[in-house]
XYZ file of C-alpha atoms in Angstrom:
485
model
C 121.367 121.626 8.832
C 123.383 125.061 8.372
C 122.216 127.592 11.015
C 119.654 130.661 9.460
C 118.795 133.818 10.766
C 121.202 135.494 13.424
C 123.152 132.610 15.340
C 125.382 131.914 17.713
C 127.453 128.138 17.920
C 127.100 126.589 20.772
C 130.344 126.262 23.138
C 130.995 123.466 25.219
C 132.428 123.687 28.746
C 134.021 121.381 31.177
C 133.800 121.483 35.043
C 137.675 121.315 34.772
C 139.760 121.863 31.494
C 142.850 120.037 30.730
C 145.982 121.416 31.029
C 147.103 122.162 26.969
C 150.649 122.390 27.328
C 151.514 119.928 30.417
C 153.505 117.355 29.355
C 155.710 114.711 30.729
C 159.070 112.857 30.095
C 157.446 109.447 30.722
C 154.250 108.701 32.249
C 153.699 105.552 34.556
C 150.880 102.976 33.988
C 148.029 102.811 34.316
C 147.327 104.707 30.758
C 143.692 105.791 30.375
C 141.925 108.676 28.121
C 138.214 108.591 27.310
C 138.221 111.764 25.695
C 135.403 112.943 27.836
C 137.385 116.198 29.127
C 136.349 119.103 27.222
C 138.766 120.722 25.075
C 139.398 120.768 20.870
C 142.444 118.272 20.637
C 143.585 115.020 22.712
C 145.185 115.961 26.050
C 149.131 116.897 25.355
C 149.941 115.550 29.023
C 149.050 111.812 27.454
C 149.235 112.435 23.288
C 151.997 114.236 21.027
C 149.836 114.964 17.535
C 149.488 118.174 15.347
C 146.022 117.014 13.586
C 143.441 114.314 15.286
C 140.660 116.226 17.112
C 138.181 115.752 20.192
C 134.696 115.639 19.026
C 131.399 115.087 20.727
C 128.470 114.461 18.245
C 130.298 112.476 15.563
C 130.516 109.300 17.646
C 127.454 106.794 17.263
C 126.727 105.071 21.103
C 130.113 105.287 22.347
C 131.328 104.229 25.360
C 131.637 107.580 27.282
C 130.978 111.618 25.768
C 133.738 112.301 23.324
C 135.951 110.033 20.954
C 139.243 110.622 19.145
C 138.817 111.660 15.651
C 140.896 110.451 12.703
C 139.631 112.036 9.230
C 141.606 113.688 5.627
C 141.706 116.819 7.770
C 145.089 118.353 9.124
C 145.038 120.255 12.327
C 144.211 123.569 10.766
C 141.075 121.675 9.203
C 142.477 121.868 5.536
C 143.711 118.478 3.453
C 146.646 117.579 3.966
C 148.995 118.272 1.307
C 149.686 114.440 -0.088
C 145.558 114.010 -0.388
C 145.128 113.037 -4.075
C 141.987 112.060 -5.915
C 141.353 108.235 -6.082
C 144.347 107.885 -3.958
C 145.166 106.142 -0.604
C 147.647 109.074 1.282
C 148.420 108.691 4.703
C 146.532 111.374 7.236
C 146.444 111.936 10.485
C 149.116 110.107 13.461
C 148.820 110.355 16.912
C 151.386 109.259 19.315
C 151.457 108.689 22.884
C 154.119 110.287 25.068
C 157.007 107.928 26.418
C 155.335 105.398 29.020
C 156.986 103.189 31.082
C 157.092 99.702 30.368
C 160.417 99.116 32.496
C 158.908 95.326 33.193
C 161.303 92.473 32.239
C 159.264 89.121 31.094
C 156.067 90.663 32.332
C 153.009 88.875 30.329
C 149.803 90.353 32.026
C 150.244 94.248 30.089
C 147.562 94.744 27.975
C 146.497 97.582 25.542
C 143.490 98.382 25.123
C 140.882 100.735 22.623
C 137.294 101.071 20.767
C 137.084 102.017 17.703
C 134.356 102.663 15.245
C 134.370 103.467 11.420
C 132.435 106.715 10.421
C 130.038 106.819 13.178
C 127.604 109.823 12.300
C 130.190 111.052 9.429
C 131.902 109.482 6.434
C 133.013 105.496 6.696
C 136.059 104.893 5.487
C 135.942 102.794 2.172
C 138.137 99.460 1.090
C 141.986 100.061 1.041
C 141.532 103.108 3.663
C 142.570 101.873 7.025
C 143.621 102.516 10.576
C 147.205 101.170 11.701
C 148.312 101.000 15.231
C 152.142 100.803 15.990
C 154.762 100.001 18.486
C 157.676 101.976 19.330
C 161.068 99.796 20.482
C 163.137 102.144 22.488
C 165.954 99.793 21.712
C 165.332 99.791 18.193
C 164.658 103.454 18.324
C 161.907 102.452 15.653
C 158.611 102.080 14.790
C 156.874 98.499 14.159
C 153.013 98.135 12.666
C 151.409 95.675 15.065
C 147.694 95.862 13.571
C 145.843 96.957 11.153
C 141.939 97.488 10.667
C 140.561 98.126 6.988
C 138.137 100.172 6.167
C 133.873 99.411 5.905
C 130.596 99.946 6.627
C 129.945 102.260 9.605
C 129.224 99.491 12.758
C 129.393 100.098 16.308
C 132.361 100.563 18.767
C 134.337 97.442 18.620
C 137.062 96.563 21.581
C 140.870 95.716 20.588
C 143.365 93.912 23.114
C 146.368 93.791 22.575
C 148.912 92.126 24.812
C 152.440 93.133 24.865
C 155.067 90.447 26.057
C 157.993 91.683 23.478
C 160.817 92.327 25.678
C 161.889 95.235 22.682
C 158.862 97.117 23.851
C 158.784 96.519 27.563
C 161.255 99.364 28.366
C 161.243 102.740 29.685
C 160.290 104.970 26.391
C 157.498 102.601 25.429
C 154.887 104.749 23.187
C 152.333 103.638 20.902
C 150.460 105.317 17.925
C 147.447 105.390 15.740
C 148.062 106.168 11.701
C 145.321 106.485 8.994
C 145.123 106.452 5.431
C 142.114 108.136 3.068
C 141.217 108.295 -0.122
C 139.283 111.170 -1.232
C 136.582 110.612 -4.322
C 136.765 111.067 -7.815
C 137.975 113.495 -9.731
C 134.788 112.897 -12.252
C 133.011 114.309 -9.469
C 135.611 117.085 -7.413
C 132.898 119.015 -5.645
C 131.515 116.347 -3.739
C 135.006 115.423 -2.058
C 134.942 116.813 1.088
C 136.445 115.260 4.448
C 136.281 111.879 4.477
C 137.255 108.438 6.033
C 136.510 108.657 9.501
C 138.009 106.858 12.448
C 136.514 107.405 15.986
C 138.537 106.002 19.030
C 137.817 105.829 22.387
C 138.732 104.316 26.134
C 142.302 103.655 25.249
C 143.514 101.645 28.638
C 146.892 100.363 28.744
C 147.573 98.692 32.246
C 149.563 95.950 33.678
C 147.784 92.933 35.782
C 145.411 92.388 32.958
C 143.937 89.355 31.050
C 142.478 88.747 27.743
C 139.051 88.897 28.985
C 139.744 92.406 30.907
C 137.443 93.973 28.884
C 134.430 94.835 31.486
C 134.504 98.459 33.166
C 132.719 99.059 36.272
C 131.538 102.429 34.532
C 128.137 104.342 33.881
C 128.980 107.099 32.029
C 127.354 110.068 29.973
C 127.798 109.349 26.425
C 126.434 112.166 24.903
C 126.689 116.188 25.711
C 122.816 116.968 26.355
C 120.054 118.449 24.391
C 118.103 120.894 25.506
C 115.655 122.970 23.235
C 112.515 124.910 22.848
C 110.333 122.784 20.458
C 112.340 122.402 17.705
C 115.051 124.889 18.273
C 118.598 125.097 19.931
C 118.581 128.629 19.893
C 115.417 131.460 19.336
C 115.815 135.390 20.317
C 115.683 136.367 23.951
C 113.043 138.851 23.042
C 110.967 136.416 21.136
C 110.644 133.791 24.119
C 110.467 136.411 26.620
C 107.141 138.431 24.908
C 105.226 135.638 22.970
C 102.652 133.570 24.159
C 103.529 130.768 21.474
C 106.851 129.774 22.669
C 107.104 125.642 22.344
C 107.622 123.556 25.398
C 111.098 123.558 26.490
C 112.772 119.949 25.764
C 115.935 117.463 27.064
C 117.649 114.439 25.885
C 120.397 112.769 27.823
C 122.304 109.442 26.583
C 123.568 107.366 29.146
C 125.351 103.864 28.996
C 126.339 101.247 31.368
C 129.263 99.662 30.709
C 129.184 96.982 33.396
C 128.736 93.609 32.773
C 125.895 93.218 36.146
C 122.991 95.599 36.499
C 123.754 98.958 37.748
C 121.731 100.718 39.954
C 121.292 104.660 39.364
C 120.831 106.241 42.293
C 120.235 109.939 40.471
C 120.545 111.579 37.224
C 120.359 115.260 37.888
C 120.067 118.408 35.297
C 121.321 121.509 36.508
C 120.030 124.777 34.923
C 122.558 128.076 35.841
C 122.012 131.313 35.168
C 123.162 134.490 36.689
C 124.327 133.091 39.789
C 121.030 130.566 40.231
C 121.262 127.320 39.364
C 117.744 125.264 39.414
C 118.254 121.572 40.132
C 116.267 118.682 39.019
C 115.828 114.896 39.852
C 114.834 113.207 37.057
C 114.997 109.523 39.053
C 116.217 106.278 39.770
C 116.904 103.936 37.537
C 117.984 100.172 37.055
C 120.570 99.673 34.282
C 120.860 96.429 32.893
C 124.717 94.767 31.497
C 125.716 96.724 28.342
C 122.501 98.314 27.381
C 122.468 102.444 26.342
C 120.061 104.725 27.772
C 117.884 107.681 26.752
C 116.163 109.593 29.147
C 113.670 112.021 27.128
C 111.029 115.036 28.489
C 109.301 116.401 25.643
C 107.389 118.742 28.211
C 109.842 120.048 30.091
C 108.202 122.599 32.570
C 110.572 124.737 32.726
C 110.623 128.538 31.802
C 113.999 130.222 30.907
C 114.610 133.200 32.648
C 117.509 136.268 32.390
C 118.357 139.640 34.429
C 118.903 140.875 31.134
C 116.457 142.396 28.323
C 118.397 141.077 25.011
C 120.145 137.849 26.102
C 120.186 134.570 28.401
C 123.402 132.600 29.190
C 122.762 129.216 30.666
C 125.624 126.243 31.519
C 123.311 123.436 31.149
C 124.961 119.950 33.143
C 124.266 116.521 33.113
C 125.321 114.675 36.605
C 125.026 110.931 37.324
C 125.606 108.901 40.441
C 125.501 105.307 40.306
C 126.057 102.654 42.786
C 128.991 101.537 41.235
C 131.214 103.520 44.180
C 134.481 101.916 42.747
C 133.364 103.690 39.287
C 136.507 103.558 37.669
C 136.231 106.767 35.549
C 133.947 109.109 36.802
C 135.206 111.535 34.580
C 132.695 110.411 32.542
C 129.866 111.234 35.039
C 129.119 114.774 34.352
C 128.941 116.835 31.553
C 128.188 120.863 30.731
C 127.382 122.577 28.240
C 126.798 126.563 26.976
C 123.442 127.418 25.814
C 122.761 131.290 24.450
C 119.473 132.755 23.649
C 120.635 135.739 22.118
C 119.061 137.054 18.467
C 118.775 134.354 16.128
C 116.671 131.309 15.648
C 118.526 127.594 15.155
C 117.711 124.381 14.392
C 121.149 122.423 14.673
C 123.656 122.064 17.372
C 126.664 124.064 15.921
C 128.146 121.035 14.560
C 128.207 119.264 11.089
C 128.475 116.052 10.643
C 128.283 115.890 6.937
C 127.561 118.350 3.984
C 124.118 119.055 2.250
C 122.982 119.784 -0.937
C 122.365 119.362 -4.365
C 124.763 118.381 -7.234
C 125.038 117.207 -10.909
C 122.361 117.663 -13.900
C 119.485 119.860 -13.222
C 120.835 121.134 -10.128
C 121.627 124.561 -11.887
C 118.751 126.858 -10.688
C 117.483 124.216 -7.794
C 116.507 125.804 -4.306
C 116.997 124.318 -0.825
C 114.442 126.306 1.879
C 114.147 125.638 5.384
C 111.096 126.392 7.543
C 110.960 128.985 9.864
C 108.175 130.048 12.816
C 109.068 133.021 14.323
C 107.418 133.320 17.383
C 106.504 137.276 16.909
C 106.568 139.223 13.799
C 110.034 140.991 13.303
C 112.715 141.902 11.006
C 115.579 139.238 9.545
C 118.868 140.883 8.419
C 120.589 138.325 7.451
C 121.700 134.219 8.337
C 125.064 132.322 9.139
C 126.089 129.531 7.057
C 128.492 126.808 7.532
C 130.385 125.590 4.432
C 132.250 122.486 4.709
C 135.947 121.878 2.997
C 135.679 120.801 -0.671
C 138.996 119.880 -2.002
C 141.122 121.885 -3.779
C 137.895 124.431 -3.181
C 135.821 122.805 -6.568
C 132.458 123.843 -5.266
C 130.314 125.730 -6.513
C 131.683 129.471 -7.187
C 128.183 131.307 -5.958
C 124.692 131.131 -5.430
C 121.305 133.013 -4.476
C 120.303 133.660 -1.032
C 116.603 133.799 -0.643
C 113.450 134.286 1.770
C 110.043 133.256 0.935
C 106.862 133.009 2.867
C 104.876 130.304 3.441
C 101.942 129.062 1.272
C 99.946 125.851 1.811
C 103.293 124.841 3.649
C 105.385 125.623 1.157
C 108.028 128.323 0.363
C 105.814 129.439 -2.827
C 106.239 133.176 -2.596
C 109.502 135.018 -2.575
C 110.103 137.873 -0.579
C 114.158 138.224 -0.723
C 116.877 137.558 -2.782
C 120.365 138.660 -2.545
C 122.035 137.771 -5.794
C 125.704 136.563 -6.586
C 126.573 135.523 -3.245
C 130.696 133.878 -3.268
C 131.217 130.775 -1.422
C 134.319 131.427 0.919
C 137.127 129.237 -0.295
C 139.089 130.518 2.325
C 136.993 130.447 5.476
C 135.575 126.691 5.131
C 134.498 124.766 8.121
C 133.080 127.998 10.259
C 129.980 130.275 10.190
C 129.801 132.574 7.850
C 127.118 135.731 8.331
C 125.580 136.460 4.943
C 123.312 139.950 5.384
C 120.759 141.100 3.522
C 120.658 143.773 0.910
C 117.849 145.332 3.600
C 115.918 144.145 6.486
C 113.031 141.468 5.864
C 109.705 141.711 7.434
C 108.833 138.158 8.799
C 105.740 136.767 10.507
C 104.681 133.236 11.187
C 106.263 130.575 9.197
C 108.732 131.448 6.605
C 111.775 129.619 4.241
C 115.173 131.048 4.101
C 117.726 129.226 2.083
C 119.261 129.254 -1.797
C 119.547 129.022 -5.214
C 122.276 127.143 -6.920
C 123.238 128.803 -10.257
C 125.552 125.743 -11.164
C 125.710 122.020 -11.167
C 128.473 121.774 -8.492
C 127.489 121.594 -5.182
C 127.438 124.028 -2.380
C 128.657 122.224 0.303
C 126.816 123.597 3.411
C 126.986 121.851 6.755
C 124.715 119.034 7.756
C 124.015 118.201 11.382
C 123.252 114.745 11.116
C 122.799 113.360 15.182
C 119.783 116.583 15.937
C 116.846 115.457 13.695
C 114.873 117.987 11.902
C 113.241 116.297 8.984
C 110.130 119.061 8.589
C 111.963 121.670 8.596
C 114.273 120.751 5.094
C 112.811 121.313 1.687
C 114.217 121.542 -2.111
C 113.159 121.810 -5.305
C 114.292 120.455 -8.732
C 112.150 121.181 -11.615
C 109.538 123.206 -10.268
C 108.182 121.369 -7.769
C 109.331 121.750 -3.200
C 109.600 118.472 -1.690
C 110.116 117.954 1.941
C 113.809 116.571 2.105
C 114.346 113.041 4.370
């Protein structure tokens, strides 16, 4: 859901960050990207593109932390010009840089990928598709070797393809990924938003391989990890530092083995630094069996968050695993950090949206969508951040009511705030947004902060659909708040 009150996205960091701009003329095999390197875009050193991201949460189970998006989106996170209602338009393309192939009549080069359709997001639909191609450096052109249509969301699938074409086994070599959308109706404009999404991952390309190559000696992280106090990602420093009704503090880690034999872990450790301390902790040994993913879960975390100063804590929260698998072939994949800020704001999502929320279509002018509050001592709210998500050609909703109500029976029954006429940013789509107050809000206890719609197209607000909060969501259409699934 969109983040209320006073927030602050969460930034992910990486023990070491790619190089951005290294690049070379051709690279030698072996070929490998998991995608599990922190950074915003695919690493230039192995990929030429202008528009496929890195992302984190979309991915459902993947093989390792991170995937390869492919969405409507251009790299500036607008649709791309050609996008057309009802349509199929081509998207996004991203290339490899020159590789060498320089292997006369070699048979045993294989390329390999996963790829998944829509994971946590948007699956493409029939007719949208993802094409992979072949570049001949004696040709000097490009050649569509496969093609995967669009469908339900599924898990990761694996791909191998072997190249034996001597047109393609040449210095120069590259390969690329393509895919086409098709954004919604125009019956219903406000509710196109990005679509059609492609997640790839563990792209291997590697001579002295076989058609059943597909087994990696590799445990790896496959999500960035949770932490959070009860329900929340973020609450104010000076709430958690002075109330005696702070929630237990809480992890989640996702883990996978990859193998095809058991894997032993000999640790998973969760590092907690601060100010120059960093607090360790074992949290075991475990046996993995072939294939299987992993969740390791405290919901009573003893553990109390601490800071040298009075109105903010900075924490780089890591994930570490060591497995007996000491030829791991990519422990890249092993460890993984991220930023977490207690600063002045409360926040029930990650800082990522997966999707869009809210309500659209007859009766939906003058419909309210709240979510619940518990502030852990009475205080004053000025205002919340909002994330809008792209609508095309910017057909949402023009503005809307933001509102505060306190709690009754569980319920946001009795309004305390409204600030009236607020614009939806056309311009400023896909980011927080801070939204004040006309004045500061007394707040206590549980409370609702949210809006009103004053028209029947929607306002597209983010969604963050992999960090569950379902009783925290309410609406109401007609007259009557309902807790939203």
């Amino acid at each position: 859901m969109n983040r209320l009150l006073r927030t602050i996205t969460a930034v992910f960091l990486g023990i070491a960050a790619i190089d951005a701009t290294a690049q070379q003329d051709t690279l030698e095999l072996p070929f490998f990207d998991d995608f599990s390197y922190i950074a915003a875009a695919p690493d230039k050193a192995l990929w030429a593109t202008d528009g496929v991201t890195v992302c984190y949460d979309l991915p459902k189970n993947p093989p390792s932390t991170g995937a390869m998006l492919m969405d409507a989106l251009n790299g500036k996170g607008v649709f791309y010009n050609n996008a057309r209602y009802g349509t199929v338009t081509a998207a996004d393309t991203v290339e490899s840089q020159p590789i060498n192939l320089d292997y006369p009549g070699e048979k045993s080069i294989w390329l390999s990928f996963y790829y998944q359709r829509g994971g946590h997001g948007d699956s493409p639909e029939k007719g949208d598709s993802l094409v992979l191609d072949f570049y001949s450096p004696p040709e000097q052109k490009w050649q569509t070797v496969k093609l995967y249509e669009g469908g339900k969301s599924a898990p990761f699938e694996q791909e191998m393809i072997n190249i034996t074409d001597d047109k393609y086994l040449r210095k120069g070599f590259r390969f690329r990924f393509r895919n086409y959308i098709s954004l919604g109706s125009s019956l219903a404009p406000d509710l196109v938003s990005n679509c059609d999404h492609w997640l790839i991952d563990y792209v291997s390309l590697d001579i002295n391989r076989h058609k059943g190559d597909t087994v990696y000696k590799d445990v790896s992280l496959t999500n960035t990890p949770i932490i959070k106090v009860g329900d929340y990602q973020q609450v104010p420093w000076r709430h958690y530092v002075n109330s005696n009704k702070r929630e237990e503090v809480n992890y989640t880690i996702h883990y996978r083995n990859n193998d095809n034999r058991a894997r032993l872990l000999d640790s998973i450790n969760l590092y907690l630094a601060h100010d120059g301390i960093t607090d360790k902790y074992a949290l075991g040994t475990f046996n993995m069996p072939s294939y299987m993913d992993f969740e390791n879960r405290n919901d009573n975390f003893a553990y109390t968050f601490k800071s040298k100063y009075d109105t903010i804590a900075n924490y780089d929260v890591t994930v570490r695993l060591v497995s007996d698998a000491t030829a791991n072939d990519y422990p890249g994949n092993n460890e993984v950090t991220v930023r977490k800020t207690f600063s002045n704001c409360y926040a029930l999502d990650d800082g990522s949206a997966e999707a869009a929320y809210g309500l659209h279509g007859e009766g939906s002018d003058g419909a309210m969508i709240a979510v619940k509050f518990n502030t852990y001592i009475p205080d004053k709210m000025y205002g919340v951040y909002m994330y809008f998500c792209p609508v095309y050609n910017n057909q949402q909703a023009d503005n809307f009511d933001l509102k505060a109500w306190a709690c009754e029976d569980g319920l946001p029954i009795s309004e305390i705030a409204t600030k009236a006429n607020v614009e939806v940013p056309k311009d400023s789509t896909g980011k927080f947004i801070y939204i004040p107050f006309d004045y500061p809000i007394e707040v206590s206890d549980t409370f609702f902060v949210g809006w009103q719609e004053n028209e029947t197209s929607i306002i597209a607000v983010g969604f963050d659909r992999n960090t569950s909060t379902p009783n925290h969501k309410y609406f109401n259409i007609g007259g009557d708040w309902k807790q939203s699934k």
